[in-house]
């Protein structure tokens, strides 16, 4: 099976459509790692679009929880808080009900999925090698997938030694026996690695590979919508620089 792996769409419909168009015909199932809403101007439309893909797994992220009013917004920076309050005011009842049905973790026989990290599926930003061992320790399979940081990243555990790399666009990672991985596809709707293009990955469970992809989208349209909605301007500005 070829899985389209998407995360952190953040209500950015243009970025999501660009990813679906670029990956069209190249996958048979979808894995969504959470934060479908928050920051961006199209929360209802994005949740509906993802639902229509019938994802095999769809996770709940911290911004989704915030939009449901189930998170202490003091934990957010002022811009994220303002966006969460705006998003909460926009969500239609059936969209809320759908988000409320999701969990921040899920698993299948060959992989485990977490919005943020295995040991803290809602909040931990997996960035550095020292975070590898305590997280690999509680995984039962050899492949974990996470989102949350909006940066494509590979944690590789070879006999207890953890290395972290940030894969380039187009890079293909080969899975190998005896090697455990935690992989982040990067963010669809608000990339934070200095590259404004929407990020996604394709996990091929037969070929045992993970491909990292980037695709451009009309950033200016999303920016206009963010400003028109009265959301903080910085949330529009940052999309142009990928941070
Ligand atoms: Zn996010």
PDB file of C-alpha atoms and ligand atoms in Angstrom:
ATOM      1  CA  UNK A   1       0.000   0.000   0.000  1.00  0.00           C
ATOM      2  CA  UNK A   2       1.132   3.525  -0.751  1.00  0.00           C
ATOM      3  CA  UNK A   3       0.040   5.893   2.007  1.00  0.00           C
ATOM      4  CA  UNK A   4      -0.209   9.653   1.591  1.00  0.00           C
ATOM      5  CA  UNK A   5       1.060  11.048   4.906  1.00  0.00           C
ATOM      6  CA  UNK A   6      -0.125  14.567   5.729  1.00  0.00           C
ATOM      7  CA  UNK A   7       0.110  16.630   8.903  1.00  0.00           C
ATOM      8  CA  UNK A   8      -0.486  20.145  10.227  1.00  0.00           C
ATOM      9  CA  UNK A   9      -2.763  21.373   7.456  1.00  0.00           C
ATOM     10  CA  UNK A  10      -3.850  24.206   9.756  1.00  0.00           C
ATOM     11  CA  UNK A  11      -6.952  25.243   7.814  1.00  0.00           C
ATOM     12  CA  UNK A  12      -4.894  26.043   4.710  1.00  0.00           C
ATOM     13  CA  UNK A  13      -7.130  24.767   1.906  1.00  0.00           C
ATOM     14  CA  UNK A  14      -4.870  25.949  -0.944  1.00  0.00           C
ATOM     15  CA  UNK A  15      -1.890  24.013   0.453  1.00  0.00           C
ATOM     16  CA  UNK A  16      -4.026  20.887   0.985  1.00  0.00           C
ATOM     17  CA  UNK A  17      -5.426  21.030  -2.557  1.00  0.00           C
ATOM     18  CA  UNK A  18      -1.908  21.436  -3.993  1.00  0.00           C
ATOM     19  CA  UNK A  19      -0.729  18.350  -2.092  1.00  0.00           C
ATOM     20  CA  UNK A  20      -3.743  16.278  -3.192  1.00  0.00           C
ATOM     21  CA  UNK A  21      -3.219  17.363  -6.778  1.00  0.00           C
ATOM     22  CA  UNK A  22       0.521  16.591  -6.737  1.00  0.00           C
ATOM     23  CA  UNK A  23      -0.012  13.184  -5.113  1.00  0.00           C
ATOM     24  CA  UNK A  24      -3.083  12.348  -7.171  1.00  0.00           C
ATOM     25  CA  UNK A  25      -3.103   8.746  -8.372  1.00  0.00           C
ATOM     26  CA  UNK A  26       0.023   7.964  -6.364  1.00  0.00           C
ATOM     27  CA  UNK A  27      -1.567   6.622  -3.156  1.00  0.00           C
ATOM     28  CA  UNK A  28      -4.241   4.209  -2.012  1.00  0.00           C
ATOM     29  CA  UNK A  29      -4.806   5.394   1.555  1.00  0.00           C
ATOM     30  CA  UNK A  30      -4.346   8.506   3.673  1.00  0.00           C
ATOM     31  CA  UNK A  31      -2.756   9.013   7.104  1.00  0.00           C
ATOM     32  CA  UNK A  32      -3.482  12.409   8.694  1.00  0.00           C
ATOM     33  CA  UNK A  33      -1.345  13.247  11.722  1.00  0.00           C
ATOM     34  CA  UNK A  34      -3.444  16.068  13.175  1.00  0.00           C
ATOM     35  CA  UNK A  35      -3.761  19.846  13.483  1.00  0.00           C
ATOM     36  CA  UNK A  36      -6.233  20.094  10.639  1.00  0.00           C
ATOM     37  CA  UNK A  37      -7.308  23.487  12.011  1.00  0.00           C
ATOM     38  CA  UNK A  38      -5.831  26.519  13.789  1.00  0.00           C
ATOM     39  CA  UNK A  39      -3.886  29.450  12.219  1.00  0.00           C
ATOM     40  CA  UNK A  40      -5.544  29.266   8.784  1.00  0.00           C
ATOM     41  CA  UNK A  41      -8.745  30.666   7.277  1.00  0.00           C
ATOM     42  CA  UNK A  42     -10.639  27.510   6.136  1.00  0.00           C
ATOM     43  CA  UNK A  43     -11.152  25.178   9.124  1.00  0.00           C
ATOM     44  CA  UNK A  44     -14.533  23.741   8.097  1.00  0.00           C
ATOM     45  CA  UNK A  45     -13.522  23.238   4.470  1.00  0.00           C
ATOM     46  CA  UNK A  46     -10.244  21.521   5.378  1.00  0.00           C
ATOM     47  CA  UNK A  47     -11.863  19.103   7.830  1.00  0.00           C
ATOM     48  CA  UNK A  48     -14.537  18.278   5.242  1.00  0.00           C
ATOM     49  CA  UNK A  49     -11.928  17.735   2.527  1.00  0.00           C
ATOM     50  CA  UNK A  50      -9.889  15.394   4.729  1.00  0.00           C
ATOM     51  CA  UNK A  51     -13.018  13.501   5.780  1.00  0.00           C
ATOM     52  CA  UNK A  52     -13.910  13.009   2.103  1.00  0.00           C
ATOM     53  CA  UNK A  53     -10.557  11.248   1.621  1.00  0.00           C
ATOM     54  CA  UNK A  54     -11.695   8.616   4.164  1.00  0.00           C
ATOM     55  CA  UNK A  55      -8.304   8.526   5.890  1.00  0.00           C
ATOM     56  CA  UNK A  56      -7.311   5.150   7.268  1.00  0.00           C
ATOM     57  CA  UNK A  57      -6.078   7.002  10.356  1.00  0.00           C
ATOM     58  CA  UNK A  58      -6.768  10.609  11.329  1.00  0.00           C
ATOM     59  CA  UNK A  59      -5.295  12.102  14.487  1.00  0.00           C
ATOM     60  CA  UNK A  60      -6.260  14.944  16.796  1.00  0.00           C
ATOM     61  CA  UNK A  61      -3.617  17.678  17.270  1.00  0.00           C
ATOM     62  CA  UNK A  62      -3.120  20.293  19.974  1.00  0.00           C
ATOM     63  CA  UNK A  63      -4.639  23.035  17.797  1.00  0.00           C
ATOM     64  CA  UNK A  64      -7.669  20.858  17.086  1.00  0.00           C
ATOM     65  CA  UNK A  65      -8.094  20.380  20.851  1.00  0.00           C
ATOM     66  CA  UNK A  66      -7.726  24.139  21.374  1.00  0.00           C
ATOM     67  CA  UNK A  67     -10.411  24.870  18.763  1.00  0.00           C
ATOM     68  CA  UNK A  68     -12.736  22.516  20.645  1.00  0.00           C
ATOM     69  CA  UNK A  69     -12.183  24.623  23.756  1.00  0.00           C
ATOM     70  CA  UNK A  70     -10.593  21.695  25.559  1.00  0.00           C
ATOM     71  CA  UNK A  71      -7.126  23.155  26.056  1.00  0.00           C
ATOM     72  CA  UNK A  72      -5.851  25.904  28.340  1.00  0.00           C
ATOM     73  CA  UNK A  73      -5.105  28.678  25.835  1.00  0.00           C
ATOM     74  CA  UNK A  74      -2.513  30.161  28.212  1.00  0.00           C
ATOM     75  CA  UNK A  75      -0.245  27.443  26.794  1.00  0.00           C
ATOM     76  CA  UNK A  76      -0.371  29.163  23.385  1.00  0.00           C
ATOM     77  CA  UNK A  77       1.427  32.262  22.161  1.00  0.00           C
ATOM     78  CA  UNK A  78      -0.905  35.261  21.624  1.00  0.00           C
ATOM     79  CA  UNK A  79      -1.246  34.700  17.850  1.00  0.00           C
ATOM     80  CA  UNK A  80      -2.040  31.008  18.209  1.00  0.00           C
ATOM     81  CA  UNK A  81      -4.527  31.861  20.968  1.00  0.00           C
ATOM     82  CA  UNK A  82      -6.307  34.462  18.853  1.00  0.00           C
ATOM     83  CA  UNK A  83      -6.465  32.003  15.949  1.00  0.00           C
ATOM     84  CA  UNK A  84      -7.808  29.252  18.224  1.00  0.00           C
ATOM     85  CA  UNK A  85     -10.567  31.524  19.499  1.00  0.00           C
ATOM     86  CA  UNK A  86     -11.456  32.570  15.944  1.00  0.00           C
ATOM     87  CA  UNK A  87     -11.456  28.927  14.796  1.00  0.00           C
ATOM     88  CA  UNK A  88     -13.698  27.909  17.703  1.00  0.00           C
ATOM     89  CA  UNK A  89     -16.172  30.591  16.648  1.00  0.00           C
ATOM     90  CA  UNK A  90     -16.209  29.281  13.054  1.00  0.00           C
ATOM     91  CA  UNK A  91     -16.522  25.511  13.478  1.00  0.00           C
ATOM     92  CA  UNK A  92     -19.851  24.105  12.391  1.00  0.00           C
ATOM     93  CA  UNK A  93     -21.470  21.628  14.810  1.00  0.00           C
ATOM     94  CA  UNK A  94     -20.864  18.559  12.621  1.00  0.00           C
ATOM     95  CA  UNK A  95     -17.211  19.548  12.113  1.00  0.00           C
ATOM     96  CA  UNK A  96     -16.766  19.946  15.877  1.00  0.00           C
ATOM     97  CA  UNK A  97     -18.400  16.559  16.431  1.00  0.00           C
ATOM     98  CA  UNK A  98     -16.024  14.959  13.955  1.00  0.00           C
ATOM     99  CA  UNK A  99     -12.913  16.503  15.574  1.00  0.00           C
ATOM    100  CA  UNK A 100     -14.204  15.402  18.965  1.00  0.00           C
ATOM    101  CA  UNK A 101     -14.203  11.794  17.738  1.00  0.00           C
ATOM    102  CA  UNK A 102     -10.435  11.820  17.003  1.00  0.00           C
ATOM    103  CA  UNK A 103      -7.497  10.779  19.226  1.00  0.00           C
ATOM    104  CA  UNK A 104      -3.885  12.053  19.201  1.00  0.00           C
ATOM    105  CA  UNK A 105      -2.483   8.549  18.603  1.00  0.00           C
ATOM    106  CA  UNK A 106      -3.285   5.482  16.558  1.00  0.00           C
ATOM    107  CA  UNK A 107      -1.584   2.330  15.342  1.00  0.00           C
ATOM    108  CA  UNK A 108      -1.611  -0.447  12.780  1.00  0.00           C
ATOM    109  CA  UNK A 109       0.377  -3.682  12.679  1.00  0.00           C
ATOM    110  CA  UNK A 110       3.393  -2.109  10.936  1.00  0.00           C
ATOM    111  CA  UNK A 111       3.409   1.424  12.305  1.00  0.00           C
ATOM    112  CA  UNK A 112       2.354   3.793  15.081  1.00  0.00           C
ATOM    113  CA  UNK A 113       1.112   7.331  14.657  1.00  0.00           C
ATOM    114  CA  UNK A 114       1.293  10.242  17.093  1.00  0.00           C
ATOM    115  CA  UNK A 115       0.511  13.905  16.578  1.00  0.00           C
ATOM    116  CA  UNK A 116       3.551  15.051  18.586  1.00  0.00           C
ATOM    117  CA  UNK A 117       5.621  12.177  20.048  1.00  0.00           C
ATOM    118  CA  UNK A 118       5.134   8.617  21.345  1.00  0.00           C
ATOM    119  CA  UNK A 119       5.500   9.586  25.015  1.00  0.00           C
ATOM    120  CA  UNK A 120       3.536  12.829  24.738  1.00  0.00           C
ATOM    121  CA  UNK A 121       1.248  12.613  21.695  1.00  0.00           C
ATOM    122  CA  UNK A 122      -0.137  16.138  22.165  1.00  0.00           C
ATOM    123  CA  UNK A 123       2.780  18.397  23.107  1.00  0.00           C
ATOM    124  CA  UNK A 124       6.377  17.190  22.704  1.00  0.00           C
ATOM    125  CA  UNK A 125       8.273  18.783  19.796  1.00  0.00           C
ATOM    126  CA  UNK A 126      10.631  16.069  18.509  1.00  0.00           C
ATOM    127  CA  UNK A 127      13.719  17.944  17.396  1.00  0.00           C
ATOM    128  CA  UNK A 128      16.920  16.572  18.940  1.00  0.00           C
ATOM    129  CA  UNK A 129      18.652  13.173  19.155  1.00  0.00           C
ATOM    130  CA  UNK A 130      18.314  12.968  22.971  1.00  0.00           C
ATOM    131  CA  UNK A 131      14.554  12.781  22.531  1.00  0.00           C
ATOM    132  CA  UNK A 132      14.933   9.565  20.537  1.00  0.00           C
ATOM    133  CA  UNK A 133      15.643   6.846  23.125  1.00  0.00           C
ATOM    134  CA  UNK A 134      12.760   7.583  25.576  1.00  0.00           C
ATOM    135  CA  UNK A 135      10.357   7.718  22.641  1.00  0.00           C
ATOM    136  CA  UNK A 136      11.596   4.622  20.796  1.00  0.00           C
ATOM    137  CA  UNK A 137      11.417   2.817  24.134  1.00  0.00           C
ATOM    138  CA  UNK A 138       7.637   2.969  24.286  1.00  0.00           C
ATOM    139  CA  UNK A 139       7.021   2.101  20.637  1.00  0.00           C
ATOM    140  CA  UNK A 140       6.249  -1.529  19.842  1.00  0.00           C
ATOM    141  CA  UNK A 141       6.761  -1.327  16.074  1.00  0.00           C
ATOM    142  CA  UNK A 142       9.829  -0.241  14.107  1.00  0.00           C
ATOM    143  CA  UNK A 143       8.149   2.705  12.404  1.00  0.00           C
ATOM    144  CA  UNK A 144       6.609   5.731  14.080  1.00  0.00           C
ATOM    145  CA  UNK A 145       5.212   8.808  12.375  1.00  0.00           C
ATOM    146  CA  UNK A 146       4.747  12.210  14.018  1.00  0.00           C
ATOM    147  CA  UNK A 147       3.858  15.768  13.029  1.00  0.00           C
ATOM    148  CA  UNK A 148       3.636  18.875  15.250  1.00  0.00           C
ATOM    149  CA  UNK A 149       6.997  20.545  14.470  1.00  0.00           C
ATOM    150  CA  UNK A 150       6.122  21.306  10.820  1.00  0.00           C
ATOM    151  CA  UNK A 151       9.681  20.252   9.858  1.00  0.00           C
ATOM    152  CA  UNK A 152      10.451  17.093   7.839  1.00  0.00           C
ATOM    153  CA  UNK A 153      12.696  14.987  10.044  1.00  0.00           C
ATOM    154  CA  UNK A 154      13.966  11.431  10.422  1.00  0.00           C
ATOM    155  CA  UNK A 155      14.943   9.950  13.791  1.00  0.00           C
ATOM    156  CA  UNK A 156      16.930   6.770  13.140  1.00  0.00           C
ATOM    157  CA  UNK A 157      17.719   4.354  15.962  1.00  0.00           C
ATOM    158  CA  UNK A 158      20.410   1.830  15.085  1.00  0.00           C
ATOM    159  CA  UNK A 159      21.167  -0.360  18.093  1.00  0.00           C
ATOM    160  CA  UNK A 160      20.433   2.440  20.559  1.00  0.00           C
ATOM    161  CA  UNK A 161      22.323   5.164  18.676  1.00  0.00           C
ATOM    162  CA  UNK A 162      19.909   7.861  17.536  1.00  0.00           C
ATOM    163  CA  UNK A 163      20.671  10.152  14.603  1.00  0.00           C
ATOM    164  CA  UNK A 164      18.447  12.941  13.340  1.00  0.00           C
ATOM    165  CA  UNK A 165      18.408  14.215   9.760  1.00  0.00           C
ATOM    166  CA  UNK A 166      16.234  16.677   7.877  1.00  0.00           C
ATOM    167  CA  UNK A 167      15.527  15.121   4.474  1.00  0.00           C
ATOM    168  CA  UNK A 168      15.569  17.190   1.296  1.00  0.00           C
ATOM    169  CA  UNK A 169      12.615  17.372  -1.069  1.00  0.00           C
ATOM    170  CA  UNK A 170      12.603  14.334  -3.312  1.00  0.00           C
ATOM    171  CA  UNK A 171      14.642  12.244  -0.895  1.00  0.00           C
ATOM    172  CA  UNK A 172      13.683   8.569  -0.580  1.00  0.00           C
ATOM    173  CA  UNK A 173      14.311   6.834   2.727  1.00  0.00           C
ATOM    174  CA  UNK A 174      14.726   3.048   2.596  1.00  0.00           C
ATOM    175  CA  UNK A 175      13.463   1.172   5.636  1.00  0.00           C
ATOM    176  CA  UNK A 176      15.788  -1.633   6.702  1.00  0.00           C
ATOM    177  CA  UNK A 177      15.478  -4.542   9.134  1.00  0.00           C
ATOM    178  CA  UNK A 178      16.989  -3.775  12.530  1.00  0.00           C
ATOM    179  CA  UNK A 179      16.553  -0.043  12.046  1.00  0.00           C
ATOM    180  CA  UNK A 180      13.851   1.806  13.945  1.00  0.00           C
ATOM    181  CA  UNK A 181      12.500   5.103  12.678  1.00  0.00           C
ATOM    182  CA  UNK A 182      10.344   8.019  13.761  1.00  0.00           C
ATOM    183  CA  UNK A 183       9.502  10.102  10.707  1.00  0.00           C
ATOM    184  CA  UNK A 184       7.913  13.531  10.348  1.00  0.00           C
ATOM    185  CA  UNK A 185       6.557  14.379   6.869  1.00  0.00           C
ATOM    186  CA  UNK A 186       6.680  18.143   7.578  1.00  0.00           C
ATOM    187  CA  UNK A 187       3.702  20.497   7.575  1.00  0.00           C
ATOM    188  CA  UNK A 188       1.176  20.921   4.772  1.00  0.00           C
ATOM    189  CA  UNK A 189      -0.273  24.278   5.719  1.00  0.00           C
ATOM    190  CA  UNK A 190       2.436  26.122   7.644  1.00  0.00           C
ATOM    191  CA  UNK A 191       5.963  24.806   6.895  1.00  0.00           C
ATOM    192  CA  UNK A 192       8.617  25.952   9.385  1.00  0.00           C
ATOM    193  CA  UNK A 193      11.903  24.914   7.818  1.00  0.00           C
ATOM    194  CA  UNK A 194      12.447  28.034   5.744  1.00  0.00           C
ATOM    195  CA  UNK A 195      10.811  26.461   2.688  1.00  0.00           C
ATOM    196  CA  UNK A 196       7.295  27.804   2.058  1.00  0.00           C
ATOM    197  CA  UNK A 197       6.245  24.837  -0.107  1.00  0.00           C
ATOM    198  CA  UNK A 198       3.689  22.423   1.350  1.00  0.00           C
ATOM    199  CA  UNK A 199       5.283  19.227   2.664  1.00  0.00           C
ATOM    200  CA  UNK A 200       4.000  15.657   2.550  1.00  0.00           C
ATOM    201  CA  UNK A 201       5.342  12.120   2.403  1.00  0.00           C
ATOM    202  CA  UNK A 202       4.454   8.876   0.670  1.00  0.00           C
ATOM    203  CA  UNK A 203       5.008   5.738   2.748  1.00  0.00           C
ATOM    204  CA  UNK A 204       5.165   2.615   0.588  1.00  0.00           C
ATOM    205  CA  UNK A 205       4.646  -0.368   2.864  1.00  0.00           C
ATOM    206  CA  UNK A 206       5.455  -2.884   0.084  1.00  0.00           C
ATOM    207  CA  UNK A 207       8.619  -1.223  -1.245  1.00  0.00           C
ATOM    208  CA  UNK A 208       9.507  -0.242   2.360  1.00  0.00           C
ATOM    209  CA  UNK A 209      10.304   3.342   1.475  1.00  0.00           C
ATOM    210  CA  UNK A 210       9.259   6.811   2.558  1.00  0.00           C
ATOM    211  CA  UNK A 211       9.449   9.618  -0.008  1.00  0.00           C
ATOM    212  CA  UNK A 212       9.586  13.270   1.065  1.00  0.00           C
ATOM    213  CA  UNK A 213       7.885  15.793  -1.195  1.00  0.00           C
ATOM    214  CA  UNK A 214       7.369  19.566  -1.448  1.00  0.00           C
ATOM    215  CA  UNK A 215       4.863  21.343  -3.623  1.00  0.00           C
ATOM    216  CA  UNK A 216       4.197  25.053  -4.265  1.00  0.00           C
ATOM    217  CA  UNK A 217       0.734  26.499  -3.721  1.00  0.00           C
ATOM    218  CA  UNK A 218      -0.791  29.986  -4.182  1.00  0.00           C
ATOM    219  CA  UNK A 219       0.399  31.437  -0.855  1.00  0.00           C
ATOM    220  CA  UNK A 220      -0.990  34.881  -1.749  1.00  0.00           C
ATOM    221  CA  UNK A 221      -4.557  33.567  -1.852  1.00  0.00           C
ATOM    222  CA  UNK A 222      -4.270  32.026   1.630  1.00  0.00           C
ATOM    223  CA  UNK A 223      -2.664  35.243   2.893  1.00  0.00           C
ATOM    224  CA  UNK A 224      -5.544  37.337   1.561  1.00  0.00           C
ATOM    225  CA  UNK A 225      -8.069  35.071   3.261  1.00  0.00           C
ATOM    226  CA  UNK A 226      -6.181  35.270   6.578  1.00  0.00           C
ATOM    227  CA  UNK A 227      -6.181  39.074   6.458  1.00  0.00           C
ATOM    228  CA  UNK A 228      -9.829  39.231   5.363  1.00  0.00           C
ATOM    229  CA  UNK A 229     -10.790  37.015   8.323  1.00  0.00           C
ATOM    230  CA  UNK A 230      -9.133  39.497  10.686  1.00  0.00           C
ATOM    231  CA  UNK A 231      -6.609  36.937  11.898  1.00  0.00           C
ATOM    232  CA  UNK A 232      -3.179  38.234  13.086  1.00  0.00           C
ATOM    233  CA  UNK A 233      -1.174  39.468  10.073  1.00  0.00           C
ATOM    234  CA  UNK A 234       1.894  37.533  11.143  1.00  0.00           C
ATOM    235  CA  UNK A 235      -0.004  34.313  10.365  1.00  0.00           C
ATOM    236  CA  UNK A 236      -0.219  35.457   6.726  1.00  0.00           C
ATOM    237  CA  UNK A 237       3.309  36.880   6.540  1.00  0.00           C
ATOM    238  CA  UNK A 238       5.021  33.736   7.861  1.00  0.00           C
ATOM    239  CA  UNK A 239       3.593  31.549   5.075  1.00  0.00           C
ATOM    240  CA  UNK A 240       5.682  33.386   2.481  1.00  0.00           C
ATOM    241  CA  UNK A 241       8.943  32.505   4.231  1.00  0.00           C
ATOM    242  CA  UNK A 242       8.076  29.070   5.553  1.00  0.00           C
ATOM    243  CA  UNK A 243       8.359  29.921   9.210  1.00  0.00           C
TER     244      UNK A 243
HETATM  245 ZN1  LIG B   1       0.725  22.157  14.021  1.00  0.00          ZN
END
